[in-house]
Coordinates of C-alpha atoms in Angstrom, one line a residue:
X1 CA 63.8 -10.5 84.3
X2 CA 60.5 -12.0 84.2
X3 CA 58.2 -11.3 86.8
X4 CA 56.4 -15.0 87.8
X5 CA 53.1 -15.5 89.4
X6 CA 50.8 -13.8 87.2
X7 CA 47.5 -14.7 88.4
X8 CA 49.3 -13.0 91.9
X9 CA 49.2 -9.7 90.6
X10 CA 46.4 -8.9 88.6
X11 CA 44.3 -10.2 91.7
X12 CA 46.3 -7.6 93.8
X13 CA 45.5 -5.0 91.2
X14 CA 41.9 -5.2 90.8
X15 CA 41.9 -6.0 94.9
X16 CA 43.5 -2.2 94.7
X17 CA 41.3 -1.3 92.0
X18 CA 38.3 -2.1 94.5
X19 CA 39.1 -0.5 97.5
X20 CA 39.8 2.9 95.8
X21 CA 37.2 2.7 94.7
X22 CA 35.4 2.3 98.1
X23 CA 37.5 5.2 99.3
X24 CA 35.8 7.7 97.3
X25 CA 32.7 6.1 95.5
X26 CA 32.3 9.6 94.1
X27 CA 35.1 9.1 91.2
X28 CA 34.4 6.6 88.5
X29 CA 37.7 5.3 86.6
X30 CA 36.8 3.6 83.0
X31 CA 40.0 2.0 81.9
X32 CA 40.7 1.2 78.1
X33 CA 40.1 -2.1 76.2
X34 CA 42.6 -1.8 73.4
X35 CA 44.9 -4.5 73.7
X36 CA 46.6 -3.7 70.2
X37 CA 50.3 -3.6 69.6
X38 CA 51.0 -0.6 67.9
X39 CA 54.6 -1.1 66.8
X40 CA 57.5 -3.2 67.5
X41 CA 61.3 -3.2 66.6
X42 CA 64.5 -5.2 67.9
X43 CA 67.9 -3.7 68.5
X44 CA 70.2 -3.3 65.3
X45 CA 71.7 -6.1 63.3
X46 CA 75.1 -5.5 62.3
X47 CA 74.4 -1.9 62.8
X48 CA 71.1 -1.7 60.7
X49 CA 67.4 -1.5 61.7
X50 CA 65.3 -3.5 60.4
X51 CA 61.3 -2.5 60.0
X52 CA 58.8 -5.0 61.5
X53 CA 55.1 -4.8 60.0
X54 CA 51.8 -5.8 62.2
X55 CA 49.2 -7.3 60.1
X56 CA 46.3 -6.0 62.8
X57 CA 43.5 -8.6 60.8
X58 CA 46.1 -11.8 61.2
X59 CA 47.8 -10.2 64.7
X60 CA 50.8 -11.5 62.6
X61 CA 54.7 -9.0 63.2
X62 CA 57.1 -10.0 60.7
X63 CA 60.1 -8.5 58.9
X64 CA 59.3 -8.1 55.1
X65 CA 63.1 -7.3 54.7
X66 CA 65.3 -10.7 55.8
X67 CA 67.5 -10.5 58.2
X68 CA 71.4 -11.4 56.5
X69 CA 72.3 -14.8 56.4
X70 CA 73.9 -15.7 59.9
X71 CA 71.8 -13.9 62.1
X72 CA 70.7 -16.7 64.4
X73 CA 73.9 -16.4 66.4
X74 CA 72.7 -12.4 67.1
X75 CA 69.0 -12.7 67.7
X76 CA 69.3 -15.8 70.0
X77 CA 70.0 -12.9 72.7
X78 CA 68.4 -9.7 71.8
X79 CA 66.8 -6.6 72.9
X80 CA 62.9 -6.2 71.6
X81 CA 63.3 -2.0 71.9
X82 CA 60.1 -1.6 70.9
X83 CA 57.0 -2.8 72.3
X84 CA 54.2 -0.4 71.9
X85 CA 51.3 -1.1 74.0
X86 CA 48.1 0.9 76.4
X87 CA 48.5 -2.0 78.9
X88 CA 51.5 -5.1 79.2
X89 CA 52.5 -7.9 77.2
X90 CA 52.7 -11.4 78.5
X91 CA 54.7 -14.4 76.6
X92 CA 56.1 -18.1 78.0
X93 CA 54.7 -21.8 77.7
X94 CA 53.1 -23.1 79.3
X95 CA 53.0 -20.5 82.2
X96 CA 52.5 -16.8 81.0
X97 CA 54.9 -14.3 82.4
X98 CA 55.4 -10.6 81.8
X99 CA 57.3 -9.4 79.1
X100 CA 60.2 -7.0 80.3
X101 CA 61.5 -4.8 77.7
X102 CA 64.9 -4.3 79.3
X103 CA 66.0 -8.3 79.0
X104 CA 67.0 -9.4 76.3
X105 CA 65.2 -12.9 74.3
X106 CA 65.9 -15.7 72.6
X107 CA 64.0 -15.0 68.8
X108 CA 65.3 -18.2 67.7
X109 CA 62.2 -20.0 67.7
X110 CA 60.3 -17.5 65.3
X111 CA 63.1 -17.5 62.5
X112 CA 61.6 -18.6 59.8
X113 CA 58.9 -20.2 61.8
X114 CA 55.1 -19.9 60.6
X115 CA 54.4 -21.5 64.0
X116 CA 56.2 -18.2 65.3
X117 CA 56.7 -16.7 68.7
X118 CA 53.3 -15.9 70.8
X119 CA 53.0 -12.7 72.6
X120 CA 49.7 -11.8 74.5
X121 CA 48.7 -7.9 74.5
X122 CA 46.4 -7.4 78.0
X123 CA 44.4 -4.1 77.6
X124 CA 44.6 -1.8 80.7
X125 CA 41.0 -3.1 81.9
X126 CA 42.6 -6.3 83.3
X127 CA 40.2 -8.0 80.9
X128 CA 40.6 -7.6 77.1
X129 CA 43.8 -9.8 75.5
X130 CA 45.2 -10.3 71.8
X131 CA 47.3 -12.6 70.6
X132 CA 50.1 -11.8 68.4
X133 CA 52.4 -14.3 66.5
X134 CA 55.6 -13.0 65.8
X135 CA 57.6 -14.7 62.4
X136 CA 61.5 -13.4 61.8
X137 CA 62.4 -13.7 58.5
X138 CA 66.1 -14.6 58.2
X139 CA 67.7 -15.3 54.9
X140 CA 69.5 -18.3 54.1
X141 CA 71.5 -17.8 51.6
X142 CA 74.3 -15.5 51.1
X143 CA 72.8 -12.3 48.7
X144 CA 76.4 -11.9 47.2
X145 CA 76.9 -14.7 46.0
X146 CA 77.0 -16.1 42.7
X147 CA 75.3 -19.6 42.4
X148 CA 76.0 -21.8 39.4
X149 CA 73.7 -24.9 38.4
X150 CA 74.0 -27.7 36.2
X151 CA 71.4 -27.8 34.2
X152 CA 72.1 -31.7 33.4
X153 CA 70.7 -32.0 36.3
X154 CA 67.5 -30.3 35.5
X155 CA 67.1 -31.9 31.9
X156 CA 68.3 -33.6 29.0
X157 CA 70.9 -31.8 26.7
X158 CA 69.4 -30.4 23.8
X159 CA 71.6 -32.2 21.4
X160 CA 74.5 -34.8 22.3
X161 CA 75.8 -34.2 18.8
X162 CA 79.5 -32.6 19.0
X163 CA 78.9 -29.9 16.4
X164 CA 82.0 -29.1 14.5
X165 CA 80.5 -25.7 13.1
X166 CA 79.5 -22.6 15.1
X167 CA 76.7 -22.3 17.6
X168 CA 74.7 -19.4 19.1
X169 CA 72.5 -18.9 22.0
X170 CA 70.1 -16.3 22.1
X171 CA 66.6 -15.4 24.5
X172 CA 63.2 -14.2 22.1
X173 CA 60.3 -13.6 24.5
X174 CA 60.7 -15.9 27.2
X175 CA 62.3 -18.9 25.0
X176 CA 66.0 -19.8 24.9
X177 CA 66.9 -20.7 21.6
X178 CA 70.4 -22.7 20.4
X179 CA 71.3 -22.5 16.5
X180 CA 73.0 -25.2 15.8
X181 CA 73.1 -24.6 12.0
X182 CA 70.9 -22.8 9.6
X183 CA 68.4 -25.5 9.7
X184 CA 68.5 -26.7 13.1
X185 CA 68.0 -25.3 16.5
X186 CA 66.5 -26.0 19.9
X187 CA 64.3 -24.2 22.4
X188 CA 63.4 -24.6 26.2
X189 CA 60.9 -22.2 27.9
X190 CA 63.5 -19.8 30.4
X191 CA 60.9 -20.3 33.2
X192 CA 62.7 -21.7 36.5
X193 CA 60.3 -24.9 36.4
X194 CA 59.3 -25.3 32.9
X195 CA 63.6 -26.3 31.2
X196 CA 62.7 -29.1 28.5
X197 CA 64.2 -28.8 25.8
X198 CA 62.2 -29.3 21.8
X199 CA 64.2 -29.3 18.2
X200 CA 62.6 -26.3 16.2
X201 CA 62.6 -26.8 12.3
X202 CA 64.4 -23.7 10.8
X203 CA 63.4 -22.4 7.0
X204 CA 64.9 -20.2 5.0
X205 CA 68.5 -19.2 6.5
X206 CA 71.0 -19.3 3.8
X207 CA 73.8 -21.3 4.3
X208 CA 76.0 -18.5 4.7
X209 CA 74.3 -16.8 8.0
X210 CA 76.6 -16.2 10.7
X211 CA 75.1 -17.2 13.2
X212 CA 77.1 -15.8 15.9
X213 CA 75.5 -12.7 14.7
X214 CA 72.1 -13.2 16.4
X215 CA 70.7 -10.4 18.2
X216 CA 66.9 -10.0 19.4
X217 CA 65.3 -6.7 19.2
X218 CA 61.5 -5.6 19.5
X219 CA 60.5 -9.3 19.7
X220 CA 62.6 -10.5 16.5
X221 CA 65.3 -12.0 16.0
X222 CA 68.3 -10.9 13.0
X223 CA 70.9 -12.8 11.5
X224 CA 74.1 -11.2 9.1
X225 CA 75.2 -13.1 6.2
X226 CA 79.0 -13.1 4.7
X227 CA 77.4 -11.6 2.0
X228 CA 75.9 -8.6 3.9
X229 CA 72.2 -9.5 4.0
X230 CA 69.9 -9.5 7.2
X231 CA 67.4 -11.7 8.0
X232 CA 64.5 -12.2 10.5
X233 CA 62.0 -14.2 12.0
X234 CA 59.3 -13.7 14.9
X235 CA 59.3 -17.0 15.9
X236 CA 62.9 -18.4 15.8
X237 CA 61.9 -21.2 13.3
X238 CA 60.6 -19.1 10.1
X239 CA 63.2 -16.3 8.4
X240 CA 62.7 -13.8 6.1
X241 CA 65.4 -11.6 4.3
X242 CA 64.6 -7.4 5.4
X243 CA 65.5 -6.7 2.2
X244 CA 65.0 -2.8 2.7
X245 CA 68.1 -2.9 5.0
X246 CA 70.2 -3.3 2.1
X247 CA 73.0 -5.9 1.4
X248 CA 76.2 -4.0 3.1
X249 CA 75.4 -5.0 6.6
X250 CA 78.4 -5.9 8.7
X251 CA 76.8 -6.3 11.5
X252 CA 73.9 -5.8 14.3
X253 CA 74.6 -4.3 17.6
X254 CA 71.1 -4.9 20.5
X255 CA 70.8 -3.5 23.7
X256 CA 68.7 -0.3 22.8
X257 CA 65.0 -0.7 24.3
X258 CA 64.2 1.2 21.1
X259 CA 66.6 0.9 18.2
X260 CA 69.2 -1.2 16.5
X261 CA 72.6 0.0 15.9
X262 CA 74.4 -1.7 12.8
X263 CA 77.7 -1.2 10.5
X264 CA 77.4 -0.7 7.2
X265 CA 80.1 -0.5 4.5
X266 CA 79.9 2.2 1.8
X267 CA 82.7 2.1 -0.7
X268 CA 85.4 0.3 1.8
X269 CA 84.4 2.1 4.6
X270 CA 82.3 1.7 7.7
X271 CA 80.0 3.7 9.5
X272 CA 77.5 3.5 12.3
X273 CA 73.5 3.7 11.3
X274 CA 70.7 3.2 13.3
X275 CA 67.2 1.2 12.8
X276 CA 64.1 1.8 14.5
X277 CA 61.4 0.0 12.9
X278 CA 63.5 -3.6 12.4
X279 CA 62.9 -2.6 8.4
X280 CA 64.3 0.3 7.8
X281 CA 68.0 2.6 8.5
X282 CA 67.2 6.2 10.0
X283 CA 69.4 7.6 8.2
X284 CA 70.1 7.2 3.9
X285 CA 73.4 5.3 3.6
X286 CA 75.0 5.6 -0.4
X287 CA 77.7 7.2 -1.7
X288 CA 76.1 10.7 -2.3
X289 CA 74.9 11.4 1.1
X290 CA 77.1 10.7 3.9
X291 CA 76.3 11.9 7.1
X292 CA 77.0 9.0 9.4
X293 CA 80.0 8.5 11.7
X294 CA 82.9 6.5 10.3
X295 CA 83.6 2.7 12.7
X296 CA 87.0 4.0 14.5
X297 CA 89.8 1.5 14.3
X298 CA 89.9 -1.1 16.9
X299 CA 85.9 -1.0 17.3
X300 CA 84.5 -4.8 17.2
X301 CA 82.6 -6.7 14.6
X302 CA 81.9 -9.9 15.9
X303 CA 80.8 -11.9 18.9
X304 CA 79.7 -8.4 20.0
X305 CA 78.4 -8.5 23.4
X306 CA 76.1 -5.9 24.8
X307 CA 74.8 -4.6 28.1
X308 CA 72.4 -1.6 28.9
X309 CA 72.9 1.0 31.8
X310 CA 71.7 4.3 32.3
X311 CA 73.5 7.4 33.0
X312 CA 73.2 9.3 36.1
X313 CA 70.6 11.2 34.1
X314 CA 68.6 8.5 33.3
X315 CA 69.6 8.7 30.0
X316 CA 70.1 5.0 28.2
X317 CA 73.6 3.8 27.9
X318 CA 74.5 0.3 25.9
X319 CA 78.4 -0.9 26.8
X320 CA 79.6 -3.5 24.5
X321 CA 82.8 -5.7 24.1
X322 CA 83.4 -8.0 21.1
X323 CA 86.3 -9.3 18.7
X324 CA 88.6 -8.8 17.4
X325 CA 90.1 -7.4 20.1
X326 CA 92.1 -4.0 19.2
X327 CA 95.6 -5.3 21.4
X328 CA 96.2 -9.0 23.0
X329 CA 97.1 -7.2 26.1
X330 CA 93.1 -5.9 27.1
X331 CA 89.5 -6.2 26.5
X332 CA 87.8 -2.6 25.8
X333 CA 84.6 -2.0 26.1
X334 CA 82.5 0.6 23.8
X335 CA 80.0 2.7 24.9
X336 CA 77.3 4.4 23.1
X337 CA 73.9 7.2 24.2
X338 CA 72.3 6.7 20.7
X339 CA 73.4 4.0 18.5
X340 CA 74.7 6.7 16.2
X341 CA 78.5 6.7 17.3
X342 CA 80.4 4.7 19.5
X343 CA 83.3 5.8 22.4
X344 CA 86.1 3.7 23.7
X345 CA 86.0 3.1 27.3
X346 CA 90.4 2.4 27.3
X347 CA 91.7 2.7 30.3
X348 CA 95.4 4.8 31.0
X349 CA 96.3 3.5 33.9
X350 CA 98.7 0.6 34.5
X351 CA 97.1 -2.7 35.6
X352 CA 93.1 -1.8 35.8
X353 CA 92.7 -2.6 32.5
X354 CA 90.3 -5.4 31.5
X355 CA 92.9 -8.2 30.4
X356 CA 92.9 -9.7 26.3
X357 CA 90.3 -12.3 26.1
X358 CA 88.8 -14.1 23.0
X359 CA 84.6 -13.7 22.8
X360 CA 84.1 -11.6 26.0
X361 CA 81.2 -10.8 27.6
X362 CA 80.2 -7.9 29.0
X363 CA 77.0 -7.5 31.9
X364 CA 75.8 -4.9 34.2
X365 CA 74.6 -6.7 36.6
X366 CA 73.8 -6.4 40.2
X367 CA 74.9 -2.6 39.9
X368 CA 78.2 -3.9 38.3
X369 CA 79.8 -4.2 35.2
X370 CA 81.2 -7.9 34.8
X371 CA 83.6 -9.3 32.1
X372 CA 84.5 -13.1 31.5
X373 CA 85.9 -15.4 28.3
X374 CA 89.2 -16.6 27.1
X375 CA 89.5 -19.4 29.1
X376 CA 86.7 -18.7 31.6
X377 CA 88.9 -18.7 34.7
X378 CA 88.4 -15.4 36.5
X379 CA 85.4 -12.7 36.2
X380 CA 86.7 -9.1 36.1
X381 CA 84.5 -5.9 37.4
X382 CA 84.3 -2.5 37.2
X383 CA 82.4 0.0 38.7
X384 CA 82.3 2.7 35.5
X385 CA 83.6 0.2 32.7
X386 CA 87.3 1.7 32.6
X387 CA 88.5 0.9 35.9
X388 CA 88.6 -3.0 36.3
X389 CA 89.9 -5.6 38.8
X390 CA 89.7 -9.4 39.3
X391 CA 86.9 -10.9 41.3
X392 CA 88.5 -13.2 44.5
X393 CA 85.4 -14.3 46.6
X394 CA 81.5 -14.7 46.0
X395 CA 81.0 -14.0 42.2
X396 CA 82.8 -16.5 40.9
X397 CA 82.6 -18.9 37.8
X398 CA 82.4 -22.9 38.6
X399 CA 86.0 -25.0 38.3
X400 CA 83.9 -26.9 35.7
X401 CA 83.6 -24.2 33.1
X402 CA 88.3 -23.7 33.2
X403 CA 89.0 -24.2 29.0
X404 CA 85.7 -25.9 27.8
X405 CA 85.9 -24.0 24.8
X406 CA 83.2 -22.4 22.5
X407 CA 80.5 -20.6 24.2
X408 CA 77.5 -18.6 24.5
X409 CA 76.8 -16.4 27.1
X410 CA 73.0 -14.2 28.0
X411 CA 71.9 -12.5 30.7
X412 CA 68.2 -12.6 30.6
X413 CA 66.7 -9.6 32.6
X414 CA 63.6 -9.6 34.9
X415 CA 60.5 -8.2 33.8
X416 CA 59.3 -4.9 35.4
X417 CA 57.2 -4.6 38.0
X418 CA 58.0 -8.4 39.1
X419 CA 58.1 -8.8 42.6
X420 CA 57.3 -12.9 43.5
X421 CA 60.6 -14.7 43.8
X422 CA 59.5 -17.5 41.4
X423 CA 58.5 -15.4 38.9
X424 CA 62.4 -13.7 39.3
X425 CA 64.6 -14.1 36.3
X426 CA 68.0 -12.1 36.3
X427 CA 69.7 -15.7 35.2
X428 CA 73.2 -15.9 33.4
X429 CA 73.1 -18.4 30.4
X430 CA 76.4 -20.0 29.7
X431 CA 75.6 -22.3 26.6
X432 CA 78.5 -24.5 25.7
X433 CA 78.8 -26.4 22.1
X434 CA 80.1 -25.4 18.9
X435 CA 83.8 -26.0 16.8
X436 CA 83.9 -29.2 18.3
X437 CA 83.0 -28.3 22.2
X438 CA 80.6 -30.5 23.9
X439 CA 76.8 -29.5 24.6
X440 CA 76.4 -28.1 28.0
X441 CA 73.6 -25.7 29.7
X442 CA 74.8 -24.1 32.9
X443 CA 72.7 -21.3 34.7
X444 CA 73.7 -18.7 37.0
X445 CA 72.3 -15.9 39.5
X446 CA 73.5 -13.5 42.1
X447 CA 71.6 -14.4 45.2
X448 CA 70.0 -11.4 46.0
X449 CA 68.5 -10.6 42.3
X450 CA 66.2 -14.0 43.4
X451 CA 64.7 -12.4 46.8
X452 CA 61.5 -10.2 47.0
X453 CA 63.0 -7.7 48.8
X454 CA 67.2 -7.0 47.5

């Protein structure tokens, strides 16, 4: 409960105060001035503590860490079970009354609420108050979810042709970029409020580039041709053949911070290599000296899709997926510590398999590995890559996206050391267009990867 009359009671206690003092003039009391709150904590949500911070210079508490979505219906009658003060908090409007820590309060009002709560600290001299403003932070959104949007709705398309050829999407720097053909494309800045779309002018891309073979690596972008060659370009709109990588290239394979991985064929065969400097393979690939690993059968070598990891050592760890697709029956990812040979990641056991899907792609994501394609109607995850089971609530794709057809799909990572929310990235690309599909942009992000705090 909270004890009324106020005004009552410090009058009674300084009336006390006095007369002891008259009692025995001899002892001299000083009492303290420090009317700080020290530290303050509620009861557990959902079983969890949550730490409150006391910014002394604003006399501001708040929760840097968000409460989970739905917990107004839990702090509209809570315990406050810490409240660490020399003398006694006060609170109310417009009539102070003193704060009892065994009640329970209504903290309502401060979710969310720069106006906040008020609190008054009253230092044990009967004299010396602070104000305090308490702000819950609540979240409003659900962190597990997956939320899709439309980027129509943000923007014009960048192209309303139908084209009847293939398409790729692909991120360089922090630029989305749509090849449309070898002489066309289209860019929009990734930023959350900068999505306009421009047509770049592209030079020197033969008319036999693939370019669903566009990867980005060290700030470049490559291409295959059908007739083996690479090129690149630095900007997305100029291309020049990397001649020194030889004319045997099958394909690029990203997702290394600091190499490419490629197949190259040597007299009917392939075999892994690895490139480093975007110019040149580590290791000599003719004839007369072959030390590289031999491409197992059922290994992918096109619309290869790639995500990085790291072992529980810390160690880097790409996972790819990719056509053609060794059985109808399941998708199977590859995995790889080096670049230099690749493992399968099959899975044994009846019905956790990955099922068959034309172009997958692979993420980790959120902790997660996700796979989705074919049709786009369900995601599948796993927790190691082998083990894999169908998504039913929260991480979801949009009804919209059910047999749209060709598609492009990138996960474009946050930088380190972002904190700011708007600055937050972590966005799923799914590009629609290509053999006759219509344009489409959609974007997509798990809640949580969009908070300060996850």
């Amino acid at each position: 409960m909270r004890i009324k009359f106020l005004s009552v009671i410090v009058s009674f206690l300084i009336v006390s105060f006095a007369l002891s003092s008259c009692l025995d003039s001899d002892d001299n009391y000083e009492f303290s001035s420090d009317a700080t709150i020290h530290a303050f904590g509620i009861d557990t949500i959902h079983g969890k503590h949550y730490k409150f911070t006391i910014d002394q210079l604003n006399r501001l508490i708040y929760n840097r860490d968000s409460l989970p979505v739905g917990s107004d219906t839990i702090i509209d009658r809570i315990l406050i079970d810490t409240m660490t003060v020399t003398g006694w908090i006060t609170s109310g409007s417009p009539t102070d009354t003193v704060f009892v820590m065994s009640d329970s309060v209504d903290l309502r009002p401060a979710m969310n609420n720069d106006a906040g709560m008020l609190f008054k600290a009253h230092a044990a001299d009967g004299v010396t108050v602070r104000e305090y403003k308490l702000k819950v932070n609540v979240h409003l959104q659900d962190p597990d979810s997956l939320v899709w949007t439309d980027m129509q709705k943000r923007g014009n398309i960048f192209s309303n042709t139908i084209n009847l050829g293939q398409q790729k999407a692909v991120v360089l720097g922090d630029e989305l970029f749509v090849y449309t053909s070898n002489s066309t494309a289209y860019k929009t800045s990734t930023a959350p409020d900068k999505y306009n779309w421009s047509k770049v002018n592209v030079s020197n891309l033969p008319s036999d580039v693939k370019l669903t073979s566009a990867v980005e690596y060290n700030n470049a972008l490559y291409m295959v041709t059908e007739s083996k060659r690479v090129f690149s370009s630095t900007n997305g709109g100029a291309w020049t053949e990397v001649t020194t990588l030889g004319d045997n290239v099958i394909v690029l394979i990203n997702g290394f911070s600091d190499r490419l991985s490629g197949i190259v064929e040597i007299n009917g065969k392939q075999y892994f290599n690895i490139c480093k400097d975007g110019k040149n393979w580590e290791a000599e690939n003719t004839a007369d000296n072959l030390t590289l690993e031999e491409v197992p059968a059922g290994f992918p070598t096109e619309n290869i899709s790639t995500t990085q990891t790291n072992t529980g050592n810390g160690v880097e760890k790409v996972v790819l997926a990719g056509m053609p697709l060794a059985n109808e029956q399941e998708t199977i990812p590859w995995f790889s510590l080096d670049g230099k040979g690749w493992a399968s990641l099959a899975n044994t056991v009846y019905d956790t398999s990955c099922p068959g899907m034309v172009n997958p792609a692979i993420m980790y994501y959120g902790d997660m590995f996700y796979c989705f394609g074919g049709e786009l109607d369900a995601i599948y995850n796993s927790i190691t890559g082998i083990a894999w089971s169908k998504t039913e609530t929260k991480f979801l794709l949009p009804q919209e996206f059910k047999g749209k057809g060709a598609y492009s799909i990138i996960v474009e990572p946050t930088k380190d050391k972002t904190v700011a929310p708007a600055d937050k990235r972590d966005f799923i690309w799914v590009i629609f267009g290509g053999n006759g599909t219509k344009n489409e942009v959609w974007r997509g992000r798990l809640n949580r990867l969009g908070f300060e705090i996850q």
